[in-house]
CSV table of C-alpha atoms and ligand atoms in Angstrom, one decimal:
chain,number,residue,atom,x,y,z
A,123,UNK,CA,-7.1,11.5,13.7
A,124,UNK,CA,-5.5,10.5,10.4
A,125,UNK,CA,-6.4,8.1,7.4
A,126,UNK,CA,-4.3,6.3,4.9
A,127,UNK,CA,-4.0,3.8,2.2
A,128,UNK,CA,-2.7,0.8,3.1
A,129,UNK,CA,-2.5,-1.6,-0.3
A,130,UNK,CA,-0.9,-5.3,0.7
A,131,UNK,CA,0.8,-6.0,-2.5
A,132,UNK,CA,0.0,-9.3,-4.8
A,133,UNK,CA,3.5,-10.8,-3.7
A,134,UNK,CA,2.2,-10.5,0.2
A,135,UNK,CA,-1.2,-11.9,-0.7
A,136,UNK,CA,0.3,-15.0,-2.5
A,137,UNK,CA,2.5,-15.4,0.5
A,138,UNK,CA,-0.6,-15.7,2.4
A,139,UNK,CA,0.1,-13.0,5.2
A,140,UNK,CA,-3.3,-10.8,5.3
A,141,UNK,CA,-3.4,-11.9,8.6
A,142,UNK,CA,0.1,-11.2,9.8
A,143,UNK,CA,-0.4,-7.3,8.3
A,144,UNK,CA,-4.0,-6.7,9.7
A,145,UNK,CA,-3.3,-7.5,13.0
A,146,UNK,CA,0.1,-5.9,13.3
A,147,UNK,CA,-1.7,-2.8,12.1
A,148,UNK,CA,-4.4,-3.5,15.2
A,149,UNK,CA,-1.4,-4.3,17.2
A,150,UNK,CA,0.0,-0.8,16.5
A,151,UNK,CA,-3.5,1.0,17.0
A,152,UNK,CA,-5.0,1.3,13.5
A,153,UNK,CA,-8.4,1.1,12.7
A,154,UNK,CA,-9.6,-0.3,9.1
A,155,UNK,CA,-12.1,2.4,8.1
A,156,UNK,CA,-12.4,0.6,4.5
A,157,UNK,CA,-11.1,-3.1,3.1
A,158,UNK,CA,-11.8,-5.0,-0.2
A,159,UNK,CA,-9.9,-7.2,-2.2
A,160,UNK,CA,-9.5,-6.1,-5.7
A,161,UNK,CA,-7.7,-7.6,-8.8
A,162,UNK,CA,-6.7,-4.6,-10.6
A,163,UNK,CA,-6.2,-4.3,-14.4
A,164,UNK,CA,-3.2,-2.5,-15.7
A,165,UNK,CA,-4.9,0.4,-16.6
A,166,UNK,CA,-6.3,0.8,-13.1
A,167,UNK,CA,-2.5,0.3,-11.8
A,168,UNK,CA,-1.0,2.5,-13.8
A,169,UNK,CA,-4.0,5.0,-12.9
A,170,UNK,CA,-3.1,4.7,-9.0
A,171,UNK,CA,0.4,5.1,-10.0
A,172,UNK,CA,-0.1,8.1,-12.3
A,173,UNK,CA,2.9,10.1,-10.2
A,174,UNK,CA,5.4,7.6,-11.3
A,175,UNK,CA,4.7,7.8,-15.2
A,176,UNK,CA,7.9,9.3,-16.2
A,177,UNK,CA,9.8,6.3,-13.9
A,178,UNK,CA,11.7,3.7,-15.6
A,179,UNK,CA,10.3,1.1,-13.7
A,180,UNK,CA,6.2,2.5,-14.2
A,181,UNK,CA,6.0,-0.2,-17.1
A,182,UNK,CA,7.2,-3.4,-15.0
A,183,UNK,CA,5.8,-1.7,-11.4
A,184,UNK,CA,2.1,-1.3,-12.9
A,185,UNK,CA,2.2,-5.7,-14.7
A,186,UNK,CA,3.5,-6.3,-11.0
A,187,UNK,CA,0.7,-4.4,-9.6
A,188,UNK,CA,-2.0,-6.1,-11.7
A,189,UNK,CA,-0.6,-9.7,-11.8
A,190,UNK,CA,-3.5,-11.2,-8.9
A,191,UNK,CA,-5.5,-9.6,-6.3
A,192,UNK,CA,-4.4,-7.2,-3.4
A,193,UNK,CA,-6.1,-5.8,-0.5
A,194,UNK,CA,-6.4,-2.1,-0.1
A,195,UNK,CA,-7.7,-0.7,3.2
A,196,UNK,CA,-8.3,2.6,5.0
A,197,UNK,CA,-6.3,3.1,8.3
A,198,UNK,CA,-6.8,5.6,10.9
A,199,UNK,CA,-5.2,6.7,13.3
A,200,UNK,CA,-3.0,9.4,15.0
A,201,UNK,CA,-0.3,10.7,12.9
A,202,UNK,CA,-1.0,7.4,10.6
A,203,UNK,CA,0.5,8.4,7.4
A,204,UNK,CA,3.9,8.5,9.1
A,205,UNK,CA,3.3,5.4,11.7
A,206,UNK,CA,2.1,3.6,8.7
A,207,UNK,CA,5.4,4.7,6.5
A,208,UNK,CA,7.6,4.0,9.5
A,209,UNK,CA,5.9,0.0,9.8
A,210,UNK,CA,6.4,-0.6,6.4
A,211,UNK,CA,10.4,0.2,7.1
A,212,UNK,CA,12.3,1.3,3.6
A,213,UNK,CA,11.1,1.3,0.0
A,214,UNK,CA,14.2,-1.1,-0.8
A,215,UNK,CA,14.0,-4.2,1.8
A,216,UNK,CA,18.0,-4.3,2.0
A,217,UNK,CA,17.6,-0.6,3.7
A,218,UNK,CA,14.0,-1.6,6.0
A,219,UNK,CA,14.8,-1.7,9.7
A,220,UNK,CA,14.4,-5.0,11.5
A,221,UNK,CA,10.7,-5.8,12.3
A,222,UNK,CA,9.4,-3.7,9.7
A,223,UNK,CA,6.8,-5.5,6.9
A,224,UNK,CA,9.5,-4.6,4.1
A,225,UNK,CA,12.5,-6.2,5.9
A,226,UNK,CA,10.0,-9.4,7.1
A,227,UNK,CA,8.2,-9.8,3.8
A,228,UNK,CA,9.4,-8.2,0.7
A,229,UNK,CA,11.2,-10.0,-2.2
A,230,UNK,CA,12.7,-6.8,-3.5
A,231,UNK,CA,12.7,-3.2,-4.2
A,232,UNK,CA,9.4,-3.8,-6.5
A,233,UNK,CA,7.7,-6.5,-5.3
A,234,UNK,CA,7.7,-4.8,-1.5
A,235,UNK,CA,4.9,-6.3,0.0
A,236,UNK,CA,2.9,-3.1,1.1
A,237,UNK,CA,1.8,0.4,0.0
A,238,UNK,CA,1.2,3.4,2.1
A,239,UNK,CA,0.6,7.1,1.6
A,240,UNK,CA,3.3,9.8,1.6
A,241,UNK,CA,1.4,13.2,2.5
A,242,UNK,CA,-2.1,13.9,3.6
A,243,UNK,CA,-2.5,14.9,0.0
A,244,UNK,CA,-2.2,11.8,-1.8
A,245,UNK,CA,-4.1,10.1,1.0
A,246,UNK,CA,-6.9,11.7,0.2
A,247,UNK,CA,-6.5,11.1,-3.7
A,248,UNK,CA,-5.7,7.3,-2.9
A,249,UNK,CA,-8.6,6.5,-0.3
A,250,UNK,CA,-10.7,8.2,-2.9
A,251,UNK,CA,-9.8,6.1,-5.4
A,252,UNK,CA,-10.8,2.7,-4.4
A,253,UNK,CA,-13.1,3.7,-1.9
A,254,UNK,CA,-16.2,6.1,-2.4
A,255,UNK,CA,-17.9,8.3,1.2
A,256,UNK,CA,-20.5,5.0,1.6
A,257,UNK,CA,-17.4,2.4,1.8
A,258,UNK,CA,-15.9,4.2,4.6
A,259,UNK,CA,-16.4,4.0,7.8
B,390,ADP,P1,7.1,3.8,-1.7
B,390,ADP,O1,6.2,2.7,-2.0
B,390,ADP,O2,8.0,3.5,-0.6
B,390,ADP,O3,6.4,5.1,-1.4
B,390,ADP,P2,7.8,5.0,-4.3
B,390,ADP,O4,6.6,5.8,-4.1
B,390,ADP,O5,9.1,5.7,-4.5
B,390,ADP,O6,8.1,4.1,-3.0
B,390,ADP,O7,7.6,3.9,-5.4
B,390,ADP,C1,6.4,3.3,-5.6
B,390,ADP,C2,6.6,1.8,-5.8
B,390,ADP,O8,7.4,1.6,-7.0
B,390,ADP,C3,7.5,1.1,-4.7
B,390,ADP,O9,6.8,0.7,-3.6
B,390,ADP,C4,8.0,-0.1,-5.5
B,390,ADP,O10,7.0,-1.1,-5.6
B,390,ADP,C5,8.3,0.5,-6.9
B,390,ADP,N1,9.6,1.0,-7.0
B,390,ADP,C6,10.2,2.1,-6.5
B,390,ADP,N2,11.5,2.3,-6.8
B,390,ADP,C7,11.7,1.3,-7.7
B,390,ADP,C8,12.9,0.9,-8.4
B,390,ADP,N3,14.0,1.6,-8.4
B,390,ADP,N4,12.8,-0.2,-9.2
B,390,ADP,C9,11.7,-1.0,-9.3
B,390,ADP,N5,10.5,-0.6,-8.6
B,390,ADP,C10,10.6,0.5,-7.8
B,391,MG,MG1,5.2,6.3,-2.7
């Protein structure tokens, strides 16, 4: 068994589709170890995001992030980092495969609907920062 961050972004949450995400990911065998619905400030964005500081798009990426509320969760689940990755479909919606939450949902290559680990890693750095040992189950 595997866990990851899942984050559904503030342009999926005004587009009202929590439900649509959560039970794809039951749908595709994922259970939510952790959930909450947080409004993040920038600084807690751009803290989440500290990997992408040097990136040209950190500044606008980290107003997006904090501009209303998202929901992050803890999945688990075989191999989820890369089942996770491989429902959310591409980083840019124009290259997401069909079905994918990207390709369905996402506006463009910013505003992307969905967040999900890369590495077992930065799972573990993620999941610990929203979530502390007591949140998780
Ligand atoms: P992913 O979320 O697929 O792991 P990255 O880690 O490369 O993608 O980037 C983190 C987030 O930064 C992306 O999900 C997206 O919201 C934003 N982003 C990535 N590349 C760009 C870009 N070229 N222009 C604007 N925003 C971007
Ligand atoms: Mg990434």
């Amino acid at each position: 068994m595997e866990r990851t961050l899942s984050i559904i972004k503030p342009d999926a949450v005004k587009k009202n589709l929590i439900g649509d995400i959560t039970k794809k990911f039951a749908d595709e065998g994922f259970r939510i170890v952790a959930m909450k619905m947080i409004h993040m400030s920038k600084r807690e964005a751009q803290g989440f995001y500290y990997v992408h500081t040097k990136r040209p798009f950190f500044d606008s990426l980290t107003d997006f992030m904090s501009s209303g509320p998202c929901v992050v969760m803890a999945l688990e689940r075989e191999d989820a980092i890369a089942k996770n990755r491989e429902i959310m479909g591409a980083t840019n919606p124009a290259e997401a495969a069909e079905g994918t939450f990207r390709k369905m949902y996402a506006d463009n290559i910013e505003q992307n609907a969905v967040h999900g680990s890369d590495a077992p890693e930065t799972a573990k750095f993620e999941i610990g920062y929203f979530f502390s040992g007591l949140e998780q189950f």
